[in-house]
Short mmCIF file of C-alpha atoms and ligand atoms in Angstrom, two decimals:
data_model
loop_
_atom_site.label_atom_id
_atom_site.label_comp_id
_atom_site.label_asym_id
_atom_site.label_seq_id
_atom_site.Cartn_x
_atom_site.Cartn_y
_atom_site.Cartn_z
CA UNK A 1 5.42 25.95 -5.58
CA UNK A 2 2.87 25.87 -2.81
CA UNK A 3 3.15 27.54 0.50
CA UNK A 4 2.88 25.02 3.34
CA UNK A 5 3.26 27.39 6.31
CA UNK A 6 0.11 26.39 8.18
CA UNK A 7 0.69 22.65 7.67
CA UNK A 8 4.18 23.03 9.09
CA UNK A 9 2.86 24.97 12.08
CA UNK A 10 0.17 22.39 12.88
CA UNK A 11 2.60 19.51 12.44
CA UNK A 12 5.06 20.96 14.93
CA UNK A 13 2.18 21.36 17.41
CA UNK A 14 0.97 17.85 16.67
CA UNK A 15 4.38 16.32 17.38
CA UNK A 16 4.23 17.64 20.93
CA UNK A 17 1.06 15.75 21.81
CA UNK A 18 0.75 12.88 19.30
CA UNK A 19 3.56 10.34 18.70
CA UNK A 20 5.22 11.34 15.44
CA UNK A 21 2.50 13.96 15.04
CA UNK A 22 0.16 11.47 13.36
CA UNK A 23 -2.47 8.89 14.28
CA UNK A 24 -1.29 6.40 11.63
CA UNK A 25 2.41 6.17 10.69
CA UNK A 26 2.46 6.46 6.86
CA UNK A 27 0.73 9.83 7.15
CA UNK A 28 3.96 11.30 8.54
CA UNK A 29 5.75 11.29 5.11
CA UNK A 30 8.84 9.71 6.66
CA UNK A 31 9.43 7.62 3.52
CA UNK A 32 9.29 10.56 1.14
CA UNK A 33 10.77 13.37 3.25
CA UNK A 34 9.11 16.66 3.99
CA UNK A 35 6.16 17.06 6.30
CA UNK A 36 2.56 15.95 5.97
CA UNK A 37 -0.15 18.27 4.73
CA UNK A 38 -2.93 19.09 7.14
CA UNK A 39 -6.23 18.79 5.34
CA UNK A 40 -9.00 21.34 5.62
CA UNK A 41 -11.67 19.79 3.40
CA UNK A 42 -12.28 17.66 0.34
CA UNK A 43 -14.87 17.50 -2.42
CA UNK A 44 -15.18 15.05 -5.30
CA UNK A 45 -11.71 14.21 -6.65
CA UNK A 46 -10.06 17.14 -4.84
CA UNK A 47 -8.51 17.64 -1.45
CA UNK A 48 -7.60 21.05 0.03
CA UNK A 49 -4.93 21.69 2.66
CA UNK A 50 -4.92 24.27 5.46
CA UNK A 51 -2.83 26.63 3.33
CA UNK A 52 -5.52 26.74 0.66
CA UNK A 53 -3.74 24.50 -1.88
CA UNK A 54 -5.85 22.19 -4.03
CA UNK A 55 -4.77 18.70 -5.11
CA UNK A 56 -6.17 15.91 -7.25
CA UNK A 57 -6.50 13.15 -4.67
CA UNK A 58 -5.46 9.55 -5.43
CA UNK A 59 -5.29 8.51 -1.76
CA UNK A 60 -9.03 8.83 -1.14
CA UNK A 61 -8.58 8.21 2.58
CA UNK A 62 -6.64 5.03 1.59
CA UNK A 63 -9.52 3.65 -0.42
CA UNK A 64 -12.92 4.30 1.17
CA UNK A 65 -13.90 7.39 -0.83
CA UNK A 66 -14.59 5.52 -4.09
CA UNK A 67 -17.48 7.90 -4.85
CA UNK A 68 -15.26 10.91 -4.29
CA UNK A 69 -15.26 13.13 -1.21
CA UNK A 70 -18.39 14.64 0.34
CA UNK A 71 -20.72 12.69 -1.93
CA UNK A 72 -24.17 14.30 -1.69
CA UNK A 73 -26.13 11.04 -1.40
CA UNK A 74 -23.86 9.72 1.33
CA UNK A 75 -23.94 13.01 3.24
CA UNK A 76 -27.74 13.04 3.11
CA UNK A 77 -27.96 9.48 4.42
CA UNK A 78 -25.53 10.29 7.22
CA UNK A 79 -27.31 13.46 8.23
CA UNK A 80 -30.66 11.66 8.28
CA UNK A 81 -29.20 8.89 10.44
CA UNK A 82 -27.51 11.29 12.86
CA UNK A 83 -30.73 13.13 13.56
CA UNK A 84 -32.17 9.91 14.95
CA UNK A 85 -29.25 9.44 17.35
CA UNK A 86 -25.65 8.41 16.76
CA UNK A 87 -25.27 5.20 18.76
CA UNK A 88 -27.59 2.95 20.75
CA UNK A 89 -25.62 -0.18 21.59
CA UNK A 90 -28.69 -2.12 20.46
CA UNK A 91 -29.78 -3.64 17.13
CA UNK A 92 -31.09 -1.42 14.32
CA UNK A 93 -32.80 -2.14 10.98
CA UNK A 94 -29.94 -0.49 9.11
CA UNK A 95 -27.43 -3.10 10.28
CA UNK A 96 -29.61 -5.84 8.84
CA UNK A 97 -29.92 -3.91 5.60
CA UNK A 98 -26.13 -3.63 5.23
CA UNK A 99 -25.67 -7.30 6.17
CA UNK A 100 -28.25 -8.28 3.52
CA UNK A 101 -26.53 -6.18 0.87
CA UNK A 102 -23.17 -7.76 1.66
CA UNK A 103 -24.52 -11.32 1.66
CA UNK A 104 -26.36 -10.75 -1.62
CA UNK A 105 -23.31 -9.32 -3.38
CA UNK A 106 -20.83 -11.87 -1.91
CA UNK A 107 -22.21 -15.39 -2.40
CA UNK A 108 -19.41 -16.79 -0.18
CA UNK A 109 -20.76 -14.75 2.75
CA UNK A 110 -23.87 -16.33 4.28
CA UNK A 111 -23.57 -14.45 7.55
CA UNK A 112 -21.59 -11.35 8.42
CA UNK A 113 -20.68 -9.49 11.58
CA UNK A 114 -19.93 -5.77 11.62
CA UNK A 115 -17.09 -4.27 13.64
CA UNK A 116 -15.36 -0.87 13.74
CA UNK A 117 -12.14 -1.36 11.74
CA UNK A 118 -10.46 -3.67 9.26
CA UNK A 119 -7.92 -4.61 11.93
CA UNK A 120 -10.67 -5.74 14.25
CA UNK A 121 -12.36 -7.71 11.47
CA UNK A 122 -9.18 -9.56 10.43
CA UNK A 123 -8.29 -10.27 14.05
CA UNK A 124 -11.76 -11.66 14.73
CA UNK A 125 -11.71 -13.77 11.57
CA UNK A 126 -8.42 -15.37 12.66
CA UNK A 127 -9.79 -16.09 16.13
CA UNK A 128 -12.88 -17.61 14.56
CA UNK A 129 -10.78 -19.78 12.23
CA UNK A 130 -8.79 -21.02 15.23
CA UNK A 131 -11.92 -21.62 17.27
CA UNK A 132 -13.68 -23.45 14.45
CA UNK A 133 -10.76 -25.71 13.49
CA UNK A 134 -9.26 -26.14 16.96
CA UNK A 135 -5.83 -25.45 15.40
CA UNK A 136 -3.43 -22.60 16.14
CA UNK A 137 -1.07 -21.87 13.26
CA UNK A 138 -1.83 -19.54 10.42
CA UNK A 139 -0.21 -18.83 7.07
CA UNK A 140 0.14 -15.30 5.76
CA UNK A 141 2.11 -13.89 2.84
CA UNK A 142 5.04 -11.47 2.88
CA UNK A 143 3.94 -7.92 2.21
CA UNK A 144 0.26 -8.62 2.86
CA UNK A 145 -1.19 -6.34 5.53
CA UNK A 146 -4.19 -7.34 7.61
CA UNK A 147 -4.24 -4.60 10.21
CA UNK A 148 -1.92 -3.97 13.13
CA UNK A 149 -2.76 -6.74 15.59
CA UNK A 150 -0.08 -9.05 16.87
CA UNK A 151 -0.33 -12.33 14.99
CA UNK A 152 -0.58 -10.64 11.60
CA UNK A 153 2.09 -8.04 12.20
CA UNK A 154 4.76 -10.42 10.98
CA UNK A 155 6.30 -9.44 7.65
CA UNK A 156 3.39 -7.12 7.03
CA UNK A 157 3.31 -4.58 4.24
CA UNK A 158 2.07 -0.99 4.28
CA UNK A 159 3.50 1.12 7.11
CA UNK A 160 5.43 -1.86 8.45
CA UNK A 161 7.23 -2.18 5.10
CA UNK A 162 7.62 1.56 4.73
CA UNK A 163 9.46 1.74 8.03
CA UNK A 164 11.42 -1.46 7.62
CA UNK A 165 9.86 -3.04 10.69
CA UNK A 166 8.61 -6.25 9.10
CA UNK A 167 7.89 -7.61 12.55
CA UNK A 168 6.91 -5.10 15.17
CA UNK A 169 8.47 -4.86 18.64
CA UNK A 170 5.93 -5.87 21.23
CA UNK A 171 4.80 -8.94 19.31
CA UNK A 172 5.67 -11.96 21.44
CA UNK A 173 7.79 -14.85 20.13
CA UNK A 174 4.95 -17.25 20.83
CA UNK A 175 2.57 -15.34 18.63
CA UNK A 176 5.15 -14.87 15.86
CA UNK A 177 5.87 -18.62 15.98
CA UNK A 178 2.26 -19.40 15.19
CA UNK A 179 2.44 -17.26 12.05
CA UNK A 180 4.04 -18.88 9.02
CA UNK A 181 5.02 -16.34 6.37
CA UNK A 182 5.42 -17.32 2.72
CA UNK A 183 6.21 -15.47 -0.51
CA UNK A 184 3.09 -14.38 -2.39
CA UNK A 185 2.48 -16.13 -5.73
CA UNK A 186 4.71 -19.12 -4.79
CA UNK A 187 2.09 -21.85 -5.04
CA UNK A 188 4.52 -24.80 -4.91
CA UNK A 189 6.02 -23.71 -1.61
CA UNK A 190 2.59 -22.85 -0.22
CA UNK A 191 1.18 -26.27 -1.14
CA UNK A 192 4.16 -27.98 0.44
CA UNK A 193 3.81 -26.06 3.72
CA UNK A 194 0.03 -26.56 3.89
CA UNK A 195 0.43 -30.33 3.44
CA UNK A 196 3.21 -30.48 6.02
CA UNK A 197 1.43 -28.32 8.62
CA UNK A 198 -2.17 -29.42 8.03
CA UNK A 199 -2.58 -30.88 11.53
CA UNK A 200 -1.67 -27.53 13.12
CA UNK A 201 -3.01 -25.13 10.56
CA UNK A 202 -6.22 -23.13 11.15
CA UNK A 203 -6.18 -20.94 8.09
CA UNK A 204 -4.44 -19.22 5.24
CA UNK A 205 -5.11 -15.48 5.10
CA UNK A 206 -4.21 -13.23 2.18
CA UNK A 207 -5.12 -10.14 0.25
CA UNK A 208 -6.22 -11.86 -2.98
CA UNK A 209 -4.75 -8.85 -4.77
CA UNK A 210 -2.14 -7.47 -2.37
CA UNK A 211 -2.32 -3.68 -2.23
CA UNK A 212 -0.21 -3.00 0.84
CA UNK A 213 3.16 -3.60 -0.78
CA UNK A 214 1.92 -1.56 -3.70
CA UNK A 215 -0.48 -3.38 -6.02
CA UNK A 216 0.65 -6.92 -6.87
CA UNK A 217 -1.45 -9.22 -9.02
CA UNK A 218 -1.92 -12.92 -8.34
CA UNK A 219 -0.37 -15.13 -11.02
CA UNK A 220 -2.58 -17.36 -13.16
CA UNK A 221 -4.27 -19.95 -11.01
CA UNK A 222 -2.51 -18.93 -7.77
CA UNK A 223 -5.84 -18.25 -6.06
CA UNK A 224 -7.59 -21.28 -7.62
CA UNK A 225 -4.84 -23.67 -6.55
CA UNK A 226 -4.77 -22.12 -3.10
CA UNK A 227 -8.52 -22.77 -2.83
CA UNK A 228 -8.01 -26.35 -3.93
CA UNK A 229 -5.15 -27.20 -1.60
CA UNK A 230 -6.77 -25.55 1.45
CA UNK A 231 -10.02 -27.48 0.82
CA UNK A 232 -8.18 -30.79 0.34
CA UNK A 233 -6.36 -30.29 3.63
CA UNK A 234 -9.32 -28.93 5.58
CA UNK A 235 -7.69 -25.57 6.20
CA UNK A 236 -9.82 -22.41 6.06
CA UNK A 237 -9.12 -19.85 3.35
CA UNK A 238 -9.59 -16.21 4.37
CA UNK A 239 -9.64 -13.42 1.81
CA UNK A 240 -8.85 -10.02 3.27
CA UNK A 241 -10.80 -7.84 0.86
CA UNK A 242 -10.64 -4.68 2.99
CA UNK A 243 -9.19 -2.86 -0.04
CA UNK A 244 -10.33 -5.03 -2.96
CA UNK A 245 -13.93 -5.50 -1.76
CA UNK A 246 -16.30 -3.22 -3.70
CA UNK A 247 -13.14 -1.83 -5.38
CA UNK A 248 -11.86 -4.21 -8.07
CA UNK A 249 -15.50 -5.19 -8.69
CA UNK A 250 -18.69 -4.92 -6.67
CA UNK A 251 -18.10 -8.51 -5.55
CA UNK A 252 -14.39 -7.94 -4.92
CA UNK A 253 -11.45 -10.07 -6.04
CA UNK A 254 -13.44 -13.24 -5.35
CA UNK A 255 -15.84 -12.21 -8.11
CA UNK A 256 -13.05 -11.24 -10.53
CA UNK A 257 -11.04 -14.45 -10.02
CA UNK A 258 -13.99 -16.77 -9.40
CA UNK A 259 -12.70 -18.16 -6.11
CA UNK A 260 -14.89 -18.64 -3.03
CA UNK A 261 -13.07 -18.23 0.30
CA UNK A 262 -14.43 -19.66 3.57
CA UNK A 263 -14.25 -16.28 5.29
CA UNK A 264 -13.96 -12.74 3.95
CA UNK A 265 -12.75 -9.61 5.70
CA UNK A 266 -14.17 -6.27 4.57
CA UNK A 267 -13.71 -2.62 5.57
CA UNK A 268 -12.88 0.77 4.04
CA UNK A 269 -15.51 1.24 1.27
CA UNK A 270 -18.33 -0.42 3.26
CA UNK A 271 -18.19 2.46 5.77
CA UNK A 272 -18.39 5.20 3.12
CA UNK A 273 -15.72 7.18 5.00
CA UNK A 274 -16.70 6.18 8.55
CA UNK A 275 -14.93 3.66 10.82
CA UNK A 276 -16.10 0.15 9.97
CA UNK A 277 -15.03 -3.41 9.33
CA UNK A 278 -16.85 -6.68 8.68
CA UNK A 279 -16.08 -10.36 8.51
CA UNK A 280 -18.31 -13.07 7.20
CA UNK A 281 -18.50 -16.42 5.48
CA UNK A 282 -20.13 -19.80 5.65
CA UNK A 283 -22.96 -19.87 8.19
CA UNK A 284 -21.62 -23.04 9.77
CA UNK A 285 -18.39 -21.21 10.65
CA UNK A 286 -19.98 -17.88 11.58
CA UNK A 287 -22.37 -19.67 13.97
CA UNK A 288 -19.37 -20.48 16.18
CA UNK A 289 -19.41 -16.81 17.22
CA UNK A 290 -20.83 -15.64 20.52
CA UNK A 291 -23.71 -15.62 21.53
CA UNK A 292 -24.53 -18.77 19.49
CA UNK A 293 -21.07 -20.31 19.77
CA UNK A 294 -17.95 -20.35 21.95
CA UNK A 295 -15.79 -17.84 20.04
CA UNK A 296 -16.07 -14.47 21.78
CA UNK A 297 -16.23 -11.21 19.86
CA UNK A 298 -17.95 -7.91 20.71
CA UNK A 299 -17.92 -4.13 20.17
CA UNK A 300 -19.55 -1.07 21.76
CA UNK A 301 -19.85 0.79 18.45
CA UNK A 302 -20.20 -2.26 16.19
CA UNK A 303 -22.84 -1.70 13.51
CA UNK A 304 -22.88 2.00 14.33
CA UNK A 305 -25.97 3.50 12.67
CA UNK A 306 -24.12 6.47 11.13
CA UNK A 307 -21.32 4.36 9.65
CA UNK A 308 -23.79 1.75 8.44
CA UNK A 309 -25.95 4.40 6.74
CA UNK A 310 -22.91 5.81 4.92
CA UNK A 311 -21.97 2.28 3.85
CA UNK A 312 -25.44 1.44 2.53
CA UNK A 313 -25.64 4.71 0.56
CA UNK A 314 -22.18 4.07 -0.91
CA UNK A 315 -22.89 0.49 -1.93
CA UNK A 316 -26.26 1.39 -3.46
CA UNK A 317 -24.64 4.05 -5.59
CA UNK A 318 -21.91 1.61 -6.62
CA UNK A 319 -24.61 -0.86 -7.69
CA UNK A 320 -25.87 1.54 -10.33
CA UNK A 321 -25.24 0.61 -13.92
CA UNK A 322 -21.76 0.91 -15.43
CA UNK A 323 -20.00 2.22 -12.28
CA UNK A 324 -17.13 -0.23 -12.54
CA UNK A 325 -16.88 0.02 -16.34
CA UNK A 326 -16.49 3.79 -15.97
CA UNK A 327 -13.91 3.45 -13.17
CA UNK A 328 -12.03 0.96 -15.29
CA UNK A 329 -12.09 3.19 -18.35
CA UNK A 330 -10.87 6.33 -16.60
CA UNK A 331 -8.12 4.46 -14.72
CA UNK A 332 -7.16 2.80 -18.00
CA UNK A 333 -6.72 6.22 -19.59
CA UNK A 334 -4.59 7.34 -16.69
CA UNK A 335 -2.34 4.28 -16.59
CA UNK A 336 -1.91 4.19 -20.38
CA UNK A 337 -0.91 7.87 -20.30
CA UNK A 338 1.54 7.35 -17.44
CA UNK A 339 3.08 4.31 -19.13
CA UNK A 340 3.67 6.29 -22.31
CA UNK A 341 5.51 8.96 -20.32
CA UNK A 342 7.71 6.33 -18.70
CA UNK A 343 8.73 5.06 -22.14
CA UNK A 344 9.02 8.55 -23.62
CA UNK A 345 11.30 9.83 -20.83
CA UNK A 346 13.30 6.63 -20.78
CA UNK A 347 12.70 5.77 -17.13
CA UNK A 348 12.65 2.37 -15.49
CA UNK A 349 9.26 1.83 -13.88
CA UNK A 350 6.45 -0.74 -13.86
CA UNK A 351 2.78 0.05 -13.30
CA UNK A 352 0.63 -2.64 -11.74
CA UNK A 353 -3.08 -2.08 -11.98
CA UNK A 354 -6.40 -3.78 -11.48
CA UNK A 355 -9.62 -1.80 -11.94
CA UNK A 356 -9.25 1.56 -10.20
CA UNK A 357 -6.27 0.47 -8.10
CA UNK A 358 -2.65 1.07 -9.21
CA UNK A 359 0.98 1.51 -8.15
CA UNK A 360 3.96 2.88 -10.08
CA UNK A 361 7.03 0.88 -9.06
CA UNK A 362 10.42 2.50 -9.71
CA UNK A 363 12.25 -0.71 -10.43
CA UNK A 364 14.49 -2.08 -13.17
CA UNK A 365 12.59 -5.37 -13.03
CA UNK A 366 10.09 -6.04 -15.81
CA UNK A 367 7.48 -7.52 -13.50
CA UNK A 368 6.55 -7.10 -9.85
CA UNK A 369 5.02 -10.25 -8.39
CA UNK A 370 6.02 -10.42 -4.73
CA UNK A 371 7.60 -8.60 -1.81
CA UNK A 372 11.06 -9.48 -3.02
CA UNK A 373 10.38 -7.74 -6.34
CA UNK A 374 8.93 -4.73 -4.55
CA UNK A 375 12.07 -4.51 -2.42
CA UNK A 376 14.09 -3.92 -5.61
CA UNK A 377 12.50 -0.49 -6.02
CA UNK A 378 14.52 2.70 -5.95
CA UNK A 379 13.02 4.45 -2.94
CA UNK A 380 14.98 7.65 -3.49
CA UNK A 381 13.55 7.92 -6.97
CA UNK A 382 10.10 7.23 -5.57
CA UNK A 383 10.49 10.03 -3.00
CA UNK A 384 11.54 12.50 -5.72
CA UNK A 385 8.64 11.44 -7.89
CA UNK A 386 6.24 11.85 -4.97
CA UNK A 387 7.49 15.35 -4.11
CA UNK A 388 7.45 16.38 -7.76
CA UNK A 389 3.85 15.28 -8.20
CA UNK A 390 2.81 17.00 -4.96
CA UNK A 391 4.38 20.25 -6.15
CA UNK A 392 2.25 19.88 -9.30
CA UNK A 393 -0.92 19.47 -7.25
CA UNK A 394 -1.18 15.68 -7.39
CA UNK A 395 -1.76 13.98 -4.03
CA UNK A 396 -0.47 10.38 -4.15
CA UNK A 397 0.20 7.74 -1.51
CA UNK A 398 3.43 8.82 0.26
CA UNK A 399 5.16 5.44 0.06
CA UNK A 400 6.31 3.00 -2.62
CA UNK A 401 4.53 0.28 -0.64
CA UNK A 402 1.01 1.64 -1.08
CA UNK A 403 -1.74 1.66 -3.69
CA UNK A 404 -3.30 4.66 -5.38
CA UNK A 405 -7.04 4.90 -5.94
CA UNK A 406 -9.30 6.48 -8.54
CA UNK A 407 -12.85 7.60 -7.72
CA UNK A 408 -16.00 7.91 -9.81
CA UNK A 409 -15.46 11.69 -9.63
CA UNK A 410 -12.06 11.76 -11.38
CA UNK A 411 -12.60 13.28 -14.84
CA UNK A 412 -10.62 13.13 -18.06
CA UNK A 413 -9.42 16.65 -17.26
CA UNK A 414 -8.01 15.44 -13.92
CA UNK A 415 -6.40 12.46 -15.63
CA UNK A 416 -4.75 14.63 -18.28
CA UNK A 417 -3.45 17.06 -15.66
CA UNK A 418 -1.98 14.11 -13.78
CA UNK A 419 -0.26 12.73 -16.87
CA UNK A 420 1.13 16.19 -17.64
CA UNK A 421 2.42 16.56 -14.08
CA UNK A 422 4.03 13.13 -14.40
CA UNK A 423 5.90 14.14 -17.52
CA UNK A 424 7.17 17.36 -15.90
CA UNK A 425 8.17 15.46 -12.78
CA UNK A 426 10.06 12.73 -14.59
CA UNK A 427 11.85 15.15 -16.90
CA UNK A 428 12.98 17.38 -14.06
CA UNK A 429 14.00 14.40 -12.03
CA UNK A 430 16.23 13.20 -14.87
CA UNK A 431 18.06 16.52 -14.84
CA UNK A 432 18.76 16.39 -11.15
CA UNK A 433 20.06 12.81 -11.37
C1 PLP B 1 -6.58 -1.09 5.69
C2 PLP B 1 -6.47 -2.56 5.74
C3 PLP B 1 -6.73 -3.28 6.91
C4 PLP B 1 -6.94 -2.61 8.24
O1 PLP B 1 -8.09 -1.84 8.26
P1 PLP B 1 -8.19 -0.65 9.35
O2 PLP B 1 -9.57 -0.16 9.20
O3 PLP B 1 -7.12 0.33 9.00
O4 PLP B 1 -7.93 -1.27 10.68
C5 PLP B 1 -6.74 -4.65 6.85
N1 PLP B 1 -6.49 -5.30 5.70
C6 PLP B 1 -6.24 -4.65 4.55
C7 PLP B 1 -6.02 -5.41 3.29
C8 PLP B 1 -6.20 -3.25 4.54
O5 PLP B 1 -5.89 -2.60 3.41
#
């Protein structure tokens, strides 16, 4: 058992000056009990806390660190960029380079604008969709998270689901009324609502593979039919690929499922561990943005040269041969191993996985396809599982409603250790039940 004395000390200090002691709610471990670890450093697949404990990290800063922590190539690019100055508030060549990379890899994106977070990108994409169509309502899906701004903080996943605040206080009724929320994977209902609301509807926004209620896969043809019905009714389709972009494939979920959205929201990986976001799509829509068009959007640190350099270095390394095949193979080994342990120890759990993204759901259901299914999970069992894994040196997302990530630096040795820890955890848990 680790000693967490320093983490506890820092957390009690943090709580005095930072609400809940954290700068983003899920970090506080409220859903799993105990107190958060304070992190000292991280390298490759490992993260080290302030008490000197080492963990195999499957959080990876919630997705961005796909190349593992402190990647040499990324660090070099960042250090080179920083020496030239860290922010100018004026255009740089690097921004154009990142924009070109994104537009080449995502055929649906003809033009892209860079911002400083995924929240900002999703918010701006919604404003643009409203400006472009002249309509106000939007459709989102239960359990999909698109950042913490008002109109999308209705039945959101992630922290909002973790804390049972599906709709945040402080979001006005007017804003909530313009947001229609539907169950993910229910294409019949979605088609019906789109047809009925088409005169008022600016866009449909979704995570094509939701990862903020845990990982949930789209059913056969859900995305294709959604594309069809939005096109037929002249409603914009927005894919929030902040997690799935450059994760489930270089070209994101839109590449995997062969569906072209009108607008795409990106973030996380494209900043290589620095604050970033991006939204882009058809030129005709993007040209509605200021200064060319009437939809206002701006940012002091947008296209920040350090963040952009980290992003370019990350994407270039991801573009090398076989990256995604390797990620897929190693995650496959992990998930196959974990699944065997579930069967062997006679537990009820389902693992959803796509590429290097996975969630273990402690549910007696056979399949997890929407927020309703996710809500069937045994959260107490999840919390015990989480604490057990942590005690074995495995750092997982501290909530049932989150995804876990594998990096290019996770080795077969790490995977085997994780599977072993899982078996110990589940067996001990059975005893205490
Ligand atoms: C993380 C996330 C966001 C918000 O990005 P931030 O950079 O945290 O603001 C938006 N959408 C999805 C799908 C995300 O996972």
